[in-house]
């Protein structure tokens, strides 16, 4: 198969044609031609490497009413993603080679993005004993990221053993940083607003204490640590300190933590309930600065679909979590590109190259140069649209961006040269 993308702007720079043959970029230049090629008019569109998400909840197996691997893959492709890491908190939990292989094969069958399973750190996410880490790493799914996300690996001795074990697999432990004894009954960020609203607070220190502990453990063991969904200014400072000491730590921030604040809780709309919670304006500013600086390595969606009955209820009973895959790039454009904090190469680094490197993904996060796999997206940066949850590909509707106008529209996504999205619509 030969594909000729005409007039795209790689990394937002000068217009060029991109010739794709047999799933790889064959040439980039002016006035390219190829007999029999499928031609895509990309005039004025920004070309970027396909995005990689380190943190996606696809809910299958167990909660197919909220999402499936196929529906989540479609949402990811529409958002410009070519690979996503599927978190382990399914039912049954992805803590064995059998379950991670099931998720991986479902992703292969859907064929819209590369679905990369994340293995649980502990059996059943219980935090009591290590899961089958080696078996998951050796499985067809080739698991390299392990996480109990949704639960913190709170026992420091168990966390140390996990880091030691995963180091031998060239893997990484992705920690949900939350000291559980500080967040009992927590409903939102702890501060003046939580006190006024009568909602139990989730203190920033609960996140920061675990990050501080774990970077020390990672340094002691010489292992890689990844911190999920960083949400506080203090966490950014701890990460900066750890990196300055040479600790092998990476971190991610979600789109919603880059854009939204705890002010959203004022109306008690449970669509804004999330873990970790939305924080303050000062935290948002620090997170944006940390991402621009590179202290925070990646944007990860924490795409968390929920069925209607789990979300459209009173705040205290609602499940935490938000949709994120389809609007992630738009939020980054709004918060980081339009503010001048990142250019398009910076976006490619934080949403493609670094996540792929953290997850040890071959063929993803590669630059747009001849010889590389043709995993790429085309974005119309000038389009602005109001988010309509009913129009999303996800089976769930819990989008925090409903009714909000956001910039940028993914026009096309290509996975190894095959279009998964064209004209803003999924091809399957």
XYZ file of C-alpha atoms in Angstrom:
428
model
C 0.000 0.000 0.000
C 1.272 3.461 -0.965
C -0.065 6.661 0.566
C 0.785 10.224 -0.375
C -0.068 12.949 2.121
C 0.079 16.282 0.308
C 0.871 19.641 1.868
C 1.044 18.711 5.552
C 3.078 20.753 8.015
C 5.296 18.338 9.980
C 5.560 19.647 13.549
C 3.743 22.796 12.391
C 6.685 23.809 10.238
C 6.985 24.287 6.452
C 4.557 22.404 4.224
C 5.790 19.115 2.779
C 4.478 15.933 1.216
C 4.793 12.663 3.118
C 5.122 9.459 1.101
C 4.241 6.221 2.895
C 5.065 2.767 1.531
C 4.492 -0.578 3.228
C 3.689 1.033 6.555
C 6.763 3.241 6.728
C 7.600 6.799 5.803
C 9.451 6.539 2.508
C 10.117 10.231 1.845
C 9.299 13.742 3.020
C 9.719 16.654 0.644
C 8.184 19.007 -1.869
C 6.145 17.938 -4.905
C 6.426 14.208 -4.260
C 4.547 11.809 -6.520
C 3.880 8.079 -6.611
C 1.988 6.113 -9.234
C -1.140 4.497 -7.855
C -0.842 6.069 -4.414
C -3.868 6.957 -2.330
C -3.687 10.742 -1.982
C -4.729 12.648 1.139
C -5.006 16.431 0.910
C -3.464 17.744 4.121
C -3.072 21.382 3.137
C -2.670 23.477 6.281
C -2.823 20.484 8.620
C -0.185 19.875 11.286
C 1.409 16.418 11.090
C 2.557 14.853 14.356
C 3.705 11.382 15.393
C 0.821 9.214 16.576
C 0.056 9.865 20.236
C 0.799 7.316 22.962
C -1.297 7.160 26.131
C 0.274 5.691 29.248
C -2.993 5.584 31.192
C -6.280 4.384 29.674
C -9.131 2.484 31.294
C -10.833 0.259 28.719
C -12.970 -1.605 31.297
C -12.929 -4.915 29.405
C -13.178 -7.556 30.771
C -15.931 -6.987 33.308
C -17.519 -3.604 32.640
C -18.340 -3.692 28.962
C -21.393 -1.533 29.711
C -19.008 1.379 30.347
C -16.389 0.681 27.666
C -14.904 -2.093 25.553
C -11.472 -2.457 24.068
C -13.015 -1.767 20.671
C -14.994 1.356 21.670
C -12.076 2.732 23.662
C -9.721 2.041 20.757
C -12.039 3.964 18.448
C -12.098 6.920 20.855
C -8.299 6.782 21.028
C -7.880 6.773 17.245
C -10.256 9.720 16.943
C -8.055 11.537 19.451
C -4.935 10.937 17.355
C -3.581 7.989 19.339
C -1.835 5.012 17.782
C -1.059 3.212 21.070
C -2.683 3.111 24.503
C -1.785 1.379 27.747
C -4.831 -0.387 29.207
C -4.879 -0.243 32.990
C -5.208 -3.360 35.103
C -8.311 -2.600 37.208
C -10.628 -4.777 35.136
C -12.814 -7.657 36.372
C -11.014 -10.013 36.625
C -7.979 -7.892 37.405
C -5.165 -8.047 34.853
C -2.794 -9.751 37.273
C -2.074 -12.916 35.245
C -0.660 -13.708 31.822
C -4.064 -14.988 30.729
C -5.916 -11.728 31.371
C -3.286 -9.436 29.837
C -3.163 -11.653 26.765
C -6.954 -11.465 26.482
C -6.837 -7.655 26.503
C -3.953 -7.627 24.030
C -5.791 -9.939 21.611
C -8.946 -7.829 21.821
C -6.844 -4.842 20.840
C -5.375 -6.764 17.923
C -8.861 -7.690 16.737
C -10.099 -4.101 16.940
C -7.069 -2.969 14.920
C -7.508 0.747 15.577
C -4.600 1.345 17.965
C -1.973 -0.849 19.567
C -3.482 -1.820 22.922
C -0.704 -2.452 25.429
C -1.907 -4.050 28.675
C -0.639 -2.794 32.023
C -0.166 -5.558 34.573
C -1.210 -5.276 38.188
C 1.565 -4.961 40.748
C -0.297 -6.983 43.375
C -2.791 -9.824 43.197
C -6.288 -8.402 42.843
C -4.915 -4.885 43.420
C -5.076 -5.823 47.102
C -1.617 -4.515 48.010
C -0.768 -7.738 49.858
C 1.431 -9.875 47.560
C 3.048 -9.427 44.181
C 1.212 -10.553 41.071
C 2.693 -12.761 38.306
C 4.992 -10.003 37.062
C 7.427 -12.238 35.230
C 4.704 -14.288 33.544
C 2.976 -11.135 32.310
C 6.272 -9.774 31.013
C 6.956 -13.020 29.129
C 3.419 -13.304 27.733
C 2.342 -12.397 24.206
C 1.336 -8.997 25.630
C 4.974 -8.315 26.680
C 3.933 -6.220 29.682
C 6.503 -3.633 30.744
C 4.342 -1.244 32.802
C 2.892 -2.449 36.102
C 0.380 -0.504 38.175
C -2.302 -0.926 40.806
C -3.853 2.335 39.593
C -6.975 3.148 41.521
C -5.059 1.867 44.544
C -1.716 2.907 45.948
C 0.949 0.313 46.672
C 0.969 1.674 50.198
C 3.244 -0.879 51.908
C 6.816 0.437 51.480
C 8.394 -3.010 51.778
C 6.106 -4.385 49.070
C 6.797 -1.371 46.866
C 10.520 -1.937 47.256
C 10.161 -5.589 46.214
C 8.062 -4.573 43.206
C 10.697 -2.086 42.083
C 13.434 -4.713 42.454
C 11.476 -7.330 40.537
C 10.364 -5.038 37.724
C 13.895 -3.672 37.316
C 15.003 -7.132 36.202
C 12.261 -7.081 33.519
C 13.330 -3.671 32.159
C 9.914 -2.503 33.273
C 8.513 0.311 35.340
C 6.167 0.543 38.317
C 3.517 3.224 37.744
C 2.392 4.364 41.155
C -0.993 5.815 42.072
C 0.379 8.181 44.696
C -2.151 8.354 47.508
C -1.470 7.675 51.171
C -4.805 5.933 51.938
C -4.837 6.828 55.617
C -4.976 10.506 54.665
C -7.841 10.187 52.186
C -10.493 8.198 54.028
C -13.861 9.442 52.770
C -12.203 12.121 50.627
C -14.431 13.730 48.008
C -12.450 16.666 46.574
C -9.296 18.752 47.095
C -8.830 19.752 50.722
C -8.992 23.494 51.197
C -11.293 26.404 51.910
C -13.668 25.346 49.145
C -14.105 21.780 50.445
C -14.824 23.139 53.917
C -17.445 25.532 52.550
C -19.066 22.859 50.390
C -19.131 20.350 53.242
C -17.124 17.730 51.327
C -14.314 15.747 52.955
C -10.970 16.955 51.641
C -8.189 15.053 49.828
C -4.980 16.780 51.039
C -2.119 17.453 48.657
C 0.203 15.883 51.212
C -1.396 12.478 50.610
C 0.041 12.502 47.076
C 3.309 14.199 47.879
C 4.187 11.880 50.775
C 4.016 8.775 48.584
C 6.001 10.392 45.758
C 8.716 11.437 48.219
C 8.865 7.935 49.686
C 8.913 6.206 46.310
C 11.616 8.320 44.687
C 13.836 7.440 47.651
C 13.015 3.755 47.203
C 13.632 3.922 43.446
C 16.969 5.627 44.073
C 17.935 2.994 46.626
C 17.001 0.110 44.328
C 18.222 1.725 41.102
C 14.868 1.042 39.451
C 12.517 3.007 37.237
C 9.492 4.660 38.849
C 6.622 6.360 37.047
C 4.170 8.590 38.912
C 0.599 8.561 37.650
C -1.606 11.649 37.322
C 0.474 14.219 39.239
C -1.845 16.930 40.532
C -0.097 19.279 42.983
C 2.562 21.957 42.914
C 4.365 20.198 45.753
C 4.586 17.009 43.697
C 6.272 18.947 40.898
C 8.870 20.237 43.359
C 9.598 16.737 44.676
C 9.988 15.415 41.126
C 12.320 18.261 40.229
C 14.461 17.475 43.281
C 14.509 13.749 42.487
C 15.512 14.296 38.878
C 18.276 16.663 39.937
C 19.697 13.769 41.983
C 19.571 11.385 39.021
C 16.662 9.284 40.252
C 15.051 7.298 37.417
C 11.620 8.810 37.868
C 9.112 9.912 35.256
C 5.681 11.423 35.697
C 2.474 12.187 33.861
C -0.222 14.835 34.098
C -3.780 14.498 32.825
C -5.488 16.947 30.475
C -8.144 17.709 33.083
C -5.540 18.649 35.680
C -4.013 21.051 33.152
C -7.328 22.805 32.521
C -9.828 22.417 35.369
C -9.755 23.398 39.031
C -11.648 22.560 42.208
C -13.984 25.432 41.391
C -15.800 22.902 39.180
C -17.091 21.202 42.349
C -19.200 24.251 43.227
C -22.264 22.857 41.493
C -21.855 19.348 42.948
C -21.867 17.915 39.409
C -20.279 14.453 39.835
C -18.811 14.552 36.331
C -16.050 16.615 37.971
C -15.329 14.039 40.680
C -11.967 12.437 39.959
C -9.040 10.810 41.770
C -6.738 12.608 42.384
C -9.153 15.519 42.633
C -9.090 18.734 40.669
C -6.804 21.125 42.508
C -6.280 24.900 42.740
C -5.318 27.539 40.184
C -1.804 27.573 41.665
C -1.509 23.815 41.188
C -2.668 24.065 37.571
C -0.085 26.764 36.912
C 2.662 24.620 38.456
C 1.607 21.555 36.461
C 1.705 23.475 33.189
C 5.125 24.876 34.050
C 6.378 21.431 35.060
C 5.201 19.914 31.789
C 6.809 22.714 29.781
C 10.073 22.306 31.696
C 10.068 18.533 31.293
C 9.929 17.786 35.004
C 6.610 16.179 34.097
C 7.406 13.907 31.168
C 4.067 13.094 29.617
C 0.410 13.887 29.197
C -1.686 10.802 29.970
C -5.457 10.834 29.750
C -6.549 8.618 32.673
C -9.562 8.023 30.400
C -12.088 6.620 32.899
C -15.487 5.810 31.379
C -18.384 5.072 33.727
C -21.893 3.797 33.145
C -24.719 6.289 33.731
C -25.795 4.764 37.039
C -22.263 5.076 38.414
C -21.869 8.737 37.536
C -25.257 10.435 37.385
C -25.960 10.218 41.082
C -25.255 12.290 44.192
C -21.636 13.419 44.507
C -20.722 11.178 47.456
C -21.929 8.021 45.696
C -20.523 8.786 42.239
C -17.490 6.918 40.921
C -14.427 9.114 40.303
C -13.193 9.496 36.739
C -13.538 11.369 33.447
C -13.368 10.672 29.739
C -10.225 11.985 28.083
C -9.068 10.288 24.896
C -10.884 12.312 22.249
C -10.225 15.756 23.746
C -6.713 15.296 25.182
C -4.857 16.881 22.290
C -7.319 19.768 22.131
C -6.832 20.470 25.836
C -3.053 20.454 25.384
C -3.423 22.852 22.457
C -5.526 25.164 24.639
C -3.372 25.013 27.777
C 0.137 24.575 26.394
C 0.347 25.574 22.715
C -1.925 28.607 22.603
C -0.287 29.868 25.817
C 3.173 29.550 24.280
C 4.391 26.987 26.805
C 5.003 24.261 24.198
C 5.535 24.238 20.445
C 4.416 21.341 18.251
C 7.692 19.477 18.702
C 7.170 19.812 22.433
C 3.687 18.348 22.090
C 5.105 15.429 20.099
C 7.715 14.870 22.809
C 5.268 14.904 25.735
C 2.416 13.018 24.049
C 4.304 10.560 21.852
C 8.076 10.195 22.210
C 8.428 10.175 25.987
C 5.357 8.019 26.702
C 6.581 5.453 24.164
C 10.025 5.424 25.765
C 8.574 5.010 29.265
C 6.414 2.107 28.079
C 9.265 0.576 26.037
C 7.115 0.616 22.893
C 8.955 -0.162 19.692
C 7.687 1.633 16.602
C 5.798 4.368 18.444
C 6.932 7.828 19.434
C 9.312 7.880 16.510
C 10.151 11.080 14.602
C 8.555 11.933 11.275
C 11.531 10.959 9.142
C 12.077 8.474 6.283
C 12.442 4.887 7.415
C 10.302 5.267 10.518
C 6.918 3.531 11.012
C 4.073 5.617 9.602
C 2.270 6.190 12.891
C 1.041 9.745 12.601
C -1.881 12.131 12.863
C -3.092 15.174 10.974
C -4.544 18.014 13.035
C -6.483 21.080 11.954
C -5.290 23.575 14.588
C -7.649 26.340 13.459
C -10.896 24.489 14.065
C -12.777 25.126 17.298
C -15.728 22.996 18.348
C -18.058 22.592 21.305
C -17.779 19.169 22.949
C -20.951 17.072 22.709
C -20.718 13.917 24.848
C -23.441 12.251 22.760
C -21.166 12.441 19.729
C -18.200 10.708 21.395
C -17.120 7.191 20.471
C -16.935 6.017 24.081
C -19.809 3.976 25.482
C -19.892 6.409 28.406
C -20.772 10.092 28.511
C -18.909 11.428 31.572
C -16.929 14.133 29.793
C -15.852 17.112 31.909
C -15.567 19.150 28.697
C -19.264 18.934 27.766
C -20.414 22.264 26.323
C -16.887 23.671 26.330
C -15.338 25.009 23.124
C -11.887 23.555 22.478
C -9.355 24.150 19.697
C -7.997 21.634 17.225
C -9.570 18.729 15.362
C -7.912 15.442 14.503
C -8.656 14.997 10.798
C -6.772 11.732 10.233
C -4.831 9.081 12.124
C -2.606 6.451 10.534
C -1.416 3.243 12.207
C 1.554 1.834 10.288
C 0.326 3.648 7.201
C -3.259 2.428 7.441
C -5.917 5.060 8.056
C -7.856 4.484 11.254
C -9.453 7.943 11.025
C -10.196 9.944 7.885
C -12.106 13.215 7.615
C -12.551 13.118 11.383
C -14.376 9.758 11.312
C -13.178 6.315 12.320
C -12.691 4.013 9.357
C -14.167 1.004 11.157
